[in-house]
Coordinates of C-alpha atoms in Angstrom, one line a residue:
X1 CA -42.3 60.7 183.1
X2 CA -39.0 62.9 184.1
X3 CA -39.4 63.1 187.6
X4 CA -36.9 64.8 189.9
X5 CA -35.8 64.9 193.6
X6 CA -38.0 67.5 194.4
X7 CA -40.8 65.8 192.8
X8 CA -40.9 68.0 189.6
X9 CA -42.6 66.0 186.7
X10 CA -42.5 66.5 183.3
X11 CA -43.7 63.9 180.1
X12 CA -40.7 62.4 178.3
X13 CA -41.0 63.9 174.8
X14 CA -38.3 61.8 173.0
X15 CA -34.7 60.1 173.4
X16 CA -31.6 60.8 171.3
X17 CA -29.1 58.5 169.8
X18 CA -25.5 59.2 168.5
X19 CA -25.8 56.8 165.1
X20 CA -22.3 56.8 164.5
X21 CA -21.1 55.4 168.0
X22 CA -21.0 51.7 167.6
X23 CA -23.2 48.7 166.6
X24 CA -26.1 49.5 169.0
X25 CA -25.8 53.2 169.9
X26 CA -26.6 54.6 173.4
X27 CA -28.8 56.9 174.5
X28 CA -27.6 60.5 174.6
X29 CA -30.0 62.6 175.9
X30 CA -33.4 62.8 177.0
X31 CA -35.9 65.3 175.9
X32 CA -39.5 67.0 177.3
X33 CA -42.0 70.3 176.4
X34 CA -42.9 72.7 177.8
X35 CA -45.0 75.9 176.9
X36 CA -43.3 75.3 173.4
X37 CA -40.3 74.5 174.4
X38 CA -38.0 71.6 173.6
X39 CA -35.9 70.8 176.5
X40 CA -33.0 68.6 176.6
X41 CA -31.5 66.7 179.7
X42 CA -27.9 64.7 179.0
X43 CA -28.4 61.4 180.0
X44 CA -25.7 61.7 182.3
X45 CA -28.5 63.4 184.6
X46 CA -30.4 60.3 184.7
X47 CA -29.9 58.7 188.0
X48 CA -32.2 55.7 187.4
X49 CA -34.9 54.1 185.4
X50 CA -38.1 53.0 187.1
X51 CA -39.8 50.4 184.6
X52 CA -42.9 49.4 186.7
X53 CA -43.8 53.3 187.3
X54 CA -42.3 54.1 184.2
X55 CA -40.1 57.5 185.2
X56 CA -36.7 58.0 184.6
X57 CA -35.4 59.7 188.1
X58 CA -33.5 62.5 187.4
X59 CA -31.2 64.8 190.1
X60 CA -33.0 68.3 188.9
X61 CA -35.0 69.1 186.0
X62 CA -34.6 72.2 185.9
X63 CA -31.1 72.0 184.6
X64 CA -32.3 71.3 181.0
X65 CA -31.5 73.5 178.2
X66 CA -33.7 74.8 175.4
X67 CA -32.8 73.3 172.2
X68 CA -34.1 73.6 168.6
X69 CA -35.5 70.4 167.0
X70 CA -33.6 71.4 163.8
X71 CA -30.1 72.7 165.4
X72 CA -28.3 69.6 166.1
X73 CA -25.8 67.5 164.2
X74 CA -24.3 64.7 166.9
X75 CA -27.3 63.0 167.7
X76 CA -30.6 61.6 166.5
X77 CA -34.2 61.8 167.4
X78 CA -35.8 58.8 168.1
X79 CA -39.5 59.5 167.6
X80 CA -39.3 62.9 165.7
X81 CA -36.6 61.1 163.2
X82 CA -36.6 57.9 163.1
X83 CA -40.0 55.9 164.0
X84 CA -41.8 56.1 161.1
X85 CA -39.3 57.3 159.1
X86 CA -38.0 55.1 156.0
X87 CA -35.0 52.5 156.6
X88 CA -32.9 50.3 154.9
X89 CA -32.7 46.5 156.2
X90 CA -29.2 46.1 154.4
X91 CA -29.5 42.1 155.4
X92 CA -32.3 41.7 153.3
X93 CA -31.5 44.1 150.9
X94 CA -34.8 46.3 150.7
X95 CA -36.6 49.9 152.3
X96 CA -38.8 49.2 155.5
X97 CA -40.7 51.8 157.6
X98 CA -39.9 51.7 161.2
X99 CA -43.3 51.0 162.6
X100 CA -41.5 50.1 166.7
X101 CA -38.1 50.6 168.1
X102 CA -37.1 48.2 170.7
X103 CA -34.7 49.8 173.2
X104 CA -33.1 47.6 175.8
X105 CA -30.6 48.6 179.1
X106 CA -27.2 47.9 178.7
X107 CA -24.5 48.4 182.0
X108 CA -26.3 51.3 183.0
X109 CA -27.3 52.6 179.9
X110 CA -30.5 52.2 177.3
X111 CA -29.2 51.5 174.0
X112 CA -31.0 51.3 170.5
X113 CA -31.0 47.8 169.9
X114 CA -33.3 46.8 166.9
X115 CA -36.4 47.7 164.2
X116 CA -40.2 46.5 164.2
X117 CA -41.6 46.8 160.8
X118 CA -44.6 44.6 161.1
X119 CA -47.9 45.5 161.4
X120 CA -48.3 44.2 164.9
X121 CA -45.9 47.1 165.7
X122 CA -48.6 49.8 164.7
X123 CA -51.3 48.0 166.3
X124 CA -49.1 48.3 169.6
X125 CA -48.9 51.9 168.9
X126 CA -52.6 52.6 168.7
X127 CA -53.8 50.8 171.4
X128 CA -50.9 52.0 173.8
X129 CA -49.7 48.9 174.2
X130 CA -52.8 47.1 175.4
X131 CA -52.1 44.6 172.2
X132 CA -48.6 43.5 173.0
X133 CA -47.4 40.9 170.2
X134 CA -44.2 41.0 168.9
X135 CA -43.8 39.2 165.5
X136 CA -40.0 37.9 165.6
X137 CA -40.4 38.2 161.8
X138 CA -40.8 41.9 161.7
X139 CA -37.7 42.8 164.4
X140 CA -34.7 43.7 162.1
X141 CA -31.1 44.3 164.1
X142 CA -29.7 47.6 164.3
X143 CA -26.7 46.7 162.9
X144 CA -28.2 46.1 159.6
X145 CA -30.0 49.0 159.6
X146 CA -29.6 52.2 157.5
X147 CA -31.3 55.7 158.4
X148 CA -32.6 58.1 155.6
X149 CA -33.9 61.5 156.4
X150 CA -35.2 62.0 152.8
X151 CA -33.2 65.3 152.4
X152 CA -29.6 65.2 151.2
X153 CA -29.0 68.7 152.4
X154 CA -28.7 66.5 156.0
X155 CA -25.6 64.9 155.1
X156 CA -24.1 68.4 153.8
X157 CA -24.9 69.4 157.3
X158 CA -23.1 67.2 159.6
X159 CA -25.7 65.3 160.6
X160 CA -25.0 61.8 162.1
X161 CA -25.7 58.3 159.9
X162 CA -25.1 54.8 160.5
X163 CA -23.0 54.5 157.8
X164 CA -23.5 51.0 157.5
X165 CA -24.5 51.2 153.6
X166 CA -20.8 52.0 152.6
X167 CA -19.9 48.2 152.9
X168 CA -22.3 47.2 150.3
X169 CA -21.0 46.6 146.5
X170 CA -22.3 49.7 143.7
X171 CA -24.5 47.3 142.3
X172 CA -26.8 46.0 145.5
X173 CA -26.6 50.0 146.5
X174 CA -28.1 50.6 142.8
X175 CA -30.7 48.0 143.4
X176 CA -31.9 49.5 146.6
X177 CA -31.9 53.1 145.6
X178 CA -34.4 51.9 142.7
X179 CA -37.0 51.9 145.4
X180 CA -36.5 54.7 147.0
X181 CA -38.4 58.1 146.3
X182 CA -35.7 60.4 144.5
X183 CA -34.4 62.6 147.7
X184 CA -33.9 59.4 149.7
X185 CA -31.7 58.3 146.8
X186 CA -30.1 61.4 146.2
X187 CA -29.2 61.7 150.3
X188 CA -27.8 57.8 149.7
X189 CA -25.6 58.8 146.9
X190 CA -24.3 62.0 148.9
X191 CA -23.9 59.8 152.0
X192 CA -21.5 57.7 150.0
X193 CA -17.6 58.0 149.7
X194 CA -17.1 59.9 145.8
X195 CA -15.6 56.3 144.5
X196 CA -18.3 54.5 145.4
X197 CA -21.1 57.1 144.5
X198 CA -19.4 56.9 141.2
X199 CA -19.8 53.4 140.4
X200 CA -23.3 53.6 141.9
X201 CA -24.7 56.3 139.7
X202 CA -23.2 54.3 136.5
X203 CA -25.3 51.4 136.7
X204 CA -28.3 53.1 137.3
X205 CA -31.3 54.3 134.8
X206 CA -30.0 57.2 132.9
X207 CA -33.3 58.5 133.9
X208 CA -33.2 57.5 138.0
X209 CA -29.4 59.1 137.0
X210 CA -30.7 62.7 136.0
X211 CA -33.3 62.7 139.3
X212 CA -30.5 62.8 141.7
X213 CA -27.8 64.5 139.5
X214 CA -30.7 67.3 139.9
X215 CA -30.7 67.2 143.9
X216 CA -26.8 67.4 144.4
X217 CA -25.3 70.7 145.1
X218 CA -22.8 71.8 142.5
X219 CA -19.7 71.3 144.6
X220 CA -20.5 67.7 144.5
X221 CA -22.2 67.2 140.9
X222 CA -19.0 68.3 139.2
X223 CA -16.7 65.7 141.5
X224 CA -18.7 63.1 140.6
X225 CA -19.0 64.1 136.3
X226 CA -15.0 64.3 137.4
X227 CA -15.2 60.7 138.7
X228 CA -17.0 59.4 136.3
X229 CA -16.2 57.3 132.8
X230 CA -16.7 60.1 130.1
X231 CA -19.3 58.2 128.2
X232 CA -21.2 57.8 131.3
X233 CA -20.9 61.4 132.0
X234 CA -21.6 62.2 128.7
X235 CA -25.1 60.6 128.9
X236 CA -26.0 62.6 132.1
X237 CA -24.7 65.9 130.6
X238 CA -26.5 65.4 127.3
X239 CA -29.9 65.6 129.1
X240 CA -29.0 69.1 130.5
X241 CA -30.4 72.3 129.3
X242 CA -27.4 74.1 127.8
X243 CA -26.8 76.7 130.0
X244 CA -26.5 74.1 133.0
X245 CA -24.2 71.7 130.5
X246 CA -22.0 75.0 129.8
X247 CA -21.7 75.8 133.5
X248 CA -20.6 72.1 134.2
X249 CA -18.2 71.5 131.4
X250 CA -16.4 74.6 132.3
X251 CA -16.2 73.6 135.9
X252 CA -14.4 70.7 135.0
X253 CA -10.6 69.6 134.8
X254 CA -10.1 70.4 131.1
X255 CA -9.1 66.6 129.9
X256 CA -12.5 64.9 131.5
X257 CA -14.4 68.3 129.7
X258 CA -12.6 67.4 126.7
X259 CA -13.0 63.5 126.3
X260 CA -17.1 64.5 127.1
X261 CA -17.4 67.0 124.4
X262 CA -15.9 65.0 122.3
X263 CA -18.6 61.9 122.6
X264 CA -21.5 64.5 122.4
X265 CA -20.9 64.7 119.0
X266 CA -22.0 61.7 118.4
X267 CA -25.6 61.5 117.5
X268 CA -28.0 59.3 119.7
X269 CA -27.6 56.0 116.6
X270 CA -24.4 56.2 116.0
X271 CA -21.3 54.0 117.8
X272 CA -19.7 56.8 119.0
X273 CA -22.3 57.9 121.2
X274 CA -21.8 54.3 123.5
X275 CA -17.9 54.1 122.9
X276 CA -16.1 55.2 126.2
X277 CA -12.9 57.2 124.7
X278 CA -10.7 56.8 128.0
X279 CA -9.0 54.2 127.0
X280 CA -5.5 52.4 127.0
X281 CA -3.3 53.0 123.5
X282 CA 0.5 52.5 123.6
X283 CA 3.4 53.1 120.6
X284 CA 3.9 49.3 119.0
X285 CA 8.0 50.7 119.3
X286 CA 8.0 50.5 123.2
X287 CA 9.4 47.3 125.0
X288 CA 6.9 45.8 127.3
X289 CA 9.4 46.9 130.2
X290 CA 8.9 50.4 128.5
X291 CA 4.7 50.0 128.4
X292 CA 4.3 48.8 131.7
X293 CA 6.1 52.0 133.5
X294 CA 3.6 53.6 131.0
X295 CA 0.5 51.9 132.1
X296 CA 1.5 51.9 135.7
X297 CA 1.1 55.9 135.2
X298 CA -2.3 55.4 133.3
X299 CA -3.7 52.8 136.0
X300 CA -4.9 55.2 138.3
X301 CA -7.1 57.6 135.7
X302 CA -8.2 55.2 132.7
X303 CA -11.4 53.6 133.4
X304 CA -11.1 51.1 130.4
X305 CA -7.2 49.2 131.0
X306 CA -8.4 45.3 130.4
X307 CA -7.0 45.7 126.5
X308 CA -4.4 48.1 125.4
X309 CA -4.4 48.7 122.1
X310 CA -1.2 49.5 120.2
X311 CA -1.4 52.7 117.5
X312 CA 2.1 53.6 114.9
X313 CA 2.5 57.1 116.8
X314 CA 0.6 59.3 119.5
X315 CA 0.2 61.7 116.9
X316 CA -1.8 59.9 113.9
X317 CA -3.0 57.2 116.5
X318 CA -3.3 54.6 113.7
X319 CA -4.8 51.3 114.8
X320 CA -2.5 48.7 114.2
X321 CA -3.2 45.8 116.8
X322 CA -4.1 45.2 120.8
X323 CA -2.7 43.5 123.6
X324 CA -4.2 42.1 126.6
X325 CA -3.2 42.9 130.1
X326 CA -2.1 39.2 131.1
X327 CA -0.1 39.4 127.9
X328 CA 2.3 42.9 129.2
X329 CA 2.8 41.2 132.4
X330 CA 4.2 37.8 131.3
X331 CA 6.0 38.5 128.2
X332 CA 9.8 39.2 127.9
X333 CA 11.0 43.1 128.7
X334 CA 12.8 43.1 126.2
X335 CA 10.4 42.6 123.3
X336 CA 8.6 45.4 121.4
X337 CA 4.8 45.5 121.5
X338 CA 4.8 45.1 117.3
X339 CA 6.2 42.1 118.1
X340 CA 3.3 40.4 120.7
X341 CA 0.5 42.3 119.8
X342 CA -2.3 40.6 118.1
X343 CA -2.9 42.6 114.6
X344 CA -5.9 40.9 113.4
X345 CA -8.3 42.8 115.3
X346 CA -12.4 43.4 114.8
X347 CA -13.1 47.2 114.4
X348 CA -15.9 49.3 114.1
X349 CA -16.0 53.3 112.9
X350 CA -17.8 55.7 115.0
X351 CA -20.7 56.5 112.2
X352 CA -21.7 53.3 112.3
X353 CA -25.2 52.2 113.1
X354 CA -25.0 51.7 116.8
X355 CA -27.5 48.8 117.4
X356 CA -25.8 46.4 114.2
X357 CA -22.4 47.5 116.1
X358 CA -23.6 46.5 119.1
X359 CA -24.8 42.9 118.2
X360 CA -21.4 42.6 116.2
X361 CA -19.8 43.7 119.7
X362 CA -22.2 40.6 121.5
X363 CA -21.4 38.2 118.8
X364 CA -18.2 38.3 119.1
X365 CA -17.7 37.7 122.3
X366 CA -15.1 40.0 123.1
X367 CA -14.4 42.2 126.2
X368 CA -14.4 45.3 123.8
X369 CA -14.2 46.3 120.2
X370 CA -12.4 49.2 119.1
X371 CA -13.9 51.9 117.2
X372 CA -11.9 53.9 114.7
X373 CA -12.2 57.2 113.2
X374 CA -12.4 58.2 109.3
X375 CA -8.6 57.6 109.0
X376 CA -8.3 54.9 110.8
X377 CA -7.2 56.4 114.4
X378 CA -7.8 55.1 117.2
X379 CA -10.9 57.4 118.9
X380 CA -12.5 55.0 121.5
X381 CA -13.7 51.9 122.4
X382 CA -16.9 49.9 122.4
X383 CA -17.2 47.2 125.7
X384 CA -19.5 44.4 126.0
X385 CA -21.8 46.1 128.6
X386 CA -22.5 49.2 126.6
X387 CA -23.0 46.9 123.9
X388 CA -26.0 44.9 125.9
X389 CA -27.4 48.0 127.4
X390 CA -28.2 49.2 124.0
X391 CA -29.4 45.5 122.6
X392 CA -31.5 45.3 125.6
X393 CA -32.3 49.0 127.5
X394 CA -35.2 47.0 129.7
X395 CA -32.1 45.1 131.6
X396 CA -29.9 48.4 132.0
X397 CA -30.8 48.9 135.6
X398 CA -29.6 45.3 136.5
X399 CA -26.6 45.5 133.9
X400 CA -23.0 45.9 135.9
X401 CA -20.4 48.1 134.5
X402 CA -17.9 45.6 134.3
X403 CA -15.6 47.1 131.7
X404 CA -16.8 50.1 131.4

């Protein structure tokens, strides 16, 4: 109960938490109904809690306000929201269903301190606590926690999050968002920081890909398609009706549009539909002092820099060798790339048969082959991971874009 000095009573309806204020966030307000109303008292206007009569003492209840269970975007609610709602235990890597929450007092304050996802929990529920076990296996810290509200409109909307899943690597993020229902995922991938989101949605399913490319407004659809690797894009964008394809290649900075058409002309069995064409290609006449001022420039916006493959001019982009990363930083600044590039190179041609190019890419054990056009230029690049995900499709979801 809310009970006040002049013994006015009303039935606590809920508690609110900020999410983003710490490790174990307070309690913010306090909450009760009345003829259809949702009132709301700041905690401040607690003056004490009563644990054997079970009241929180309050100076006057009547100073509540009405509030709307939907207008709010600095706190949480913690039975309309978030019991029963689905979490992430980011220690153990997997979704659980917040069955409990244990609150405990903290220097005059009540604070949100962990998760029960057993089934004891909902057996305490349902008999009002007359069964009272606690199974230490089902209590999962706070800290480790991760809300989901199931709509990603929420995080458009200011409202508050934990936050703690932006510490966690693409790849476990990936893993976790393949079991979760598709708005969860999509409200994950919107929660996230762009760079991150970016490298998330790349290791995913092509298909898991689409489902929350579909739920994402269009502001942020076409910052992530800007993010992204252009063959990765590419993939998404192919499995767009047209008009929605137009719409977003036109949105688009005009080099990202432009490196995506140009791998959608590739049909589905040929290399050129899994070569990435952001790649690294410098003039074999530069000095490496010359081609690292150049690559310095390209660091920040080409997604595949491991090799750099050297071409006679920018114009004809003939393929005439490659050289490795380790190789521009150590040699002399003086020498030309002709001279320390490796010419004997492995390439394949963009009409080739993807799946024999992709075992040639696997056999040969190589970061990344290079794929050239009809005459010979330098048009992209196949790397070792787009060469298993096509071998083996059944392992895609678990396959890392390491160079790609």
């Amino acid at each position: 109960e809310i009970v006040d000095a002049e013994n006015r009573r009303a039935k606590l309806a809920d508690l609110s938490v900020a999410l983003l204020d710490g490790d174990y966030p307070p309690v913010t307000n306090i909450f009760y109904e009345t003829e259809n109303k949702f009132m709301k008292l700041p905690w401040k206007a607690v003056e004490s809690v009563n644990w054997r009569e079970k009241q929180f003492r309050v100076s006057d209840i009547n100073r509540a306000e009405e509030v709307s269970l939907e207008a709010k975007n600095n706190y949480v609610l913690l039975r309309h929201e978030i019991l029963d709602a689905l979490l992430l235990d980011l220690e153990n890597r997997r979704p659980v269903r917040a069955n409990d929450l244990q609150i405990r007092e903290d220097d005059n304050n009540l604070i949100l301190r962990a998760v029960d996802n057993s089934v004891s929990a909902i057996l305490r529920r349902i008999s009002f606590g007359f069964y009272n076990y606690m199974s230490r296996s089902g209590i999962l810290d706070w800290r480790y926690v991760e809300f989901l509200r199931g709509n990603p409109e929420a995080v458009r909307n200011g409202a508050g999050y934990h936050l703690r899943i932006t510490r966690m690597a693409p790849g476990e993020i990936a893993q976790l968002i393949n079991h979760l229902p598709y708005l969860h995922a999509a409200e994950l991938i919107t929660l996230l920081p762009d760079s991150k989101a970016v490298k998330t949605m790349e290791v995913l399913p092509i298909e898991r890909r689409l489902q929350i490319f579909e739920e994402l407004d269009e502001e942020e659809a076409v910052s992530l398609l800007t993010l992204m690797s252009p063959d990765a894009a590419a993939d998404l964008i192919g499995l767009l009706q047209t008009a929605m394809m137009k719409e977003y290649l036109e949105r688009l900075p005009k080099k990202q549009s432009g490196r995506i058409i140009e791998l959608l002309h590739y049909p589905e069995d040929m290399v050129g539909a899994i070569m990435t064409n952001d790649i690294a290609f410098l003039p074999g006449d530069l000095t490496v002092a010359e081609a690292r001022v150049e690559m310095r420039k390209r660091f920040s916006d080409t997604d595949f820099i491991y090799l750099i493959y050297i071409i006679s001019d920018e114009e004809t982009r003939k393929l005439r060798g490659v050289v490795s990363l380790r190789s521009l930083f150590s040699e002399d600044d003086g020498r030309r790339l002709e001279e320390i590039m490796d010419p004997f190179i492995s390439m394949l041609n963009s009409i080739d048969e993807v799946n024999a190019a992709a075992y040639r890419v696997v056999d040969s054990q190589l970061v990344a082959m290079p794929v050239v056009g009809a005459d010979q230029e330098l048009v992209g690049a196949v790397t070792i991971d787009a060469a298993i995900m096509q071998i083996a499709p059944a392992t895609s979801a678990e396959a890392l874009r390491i160079f790609s």
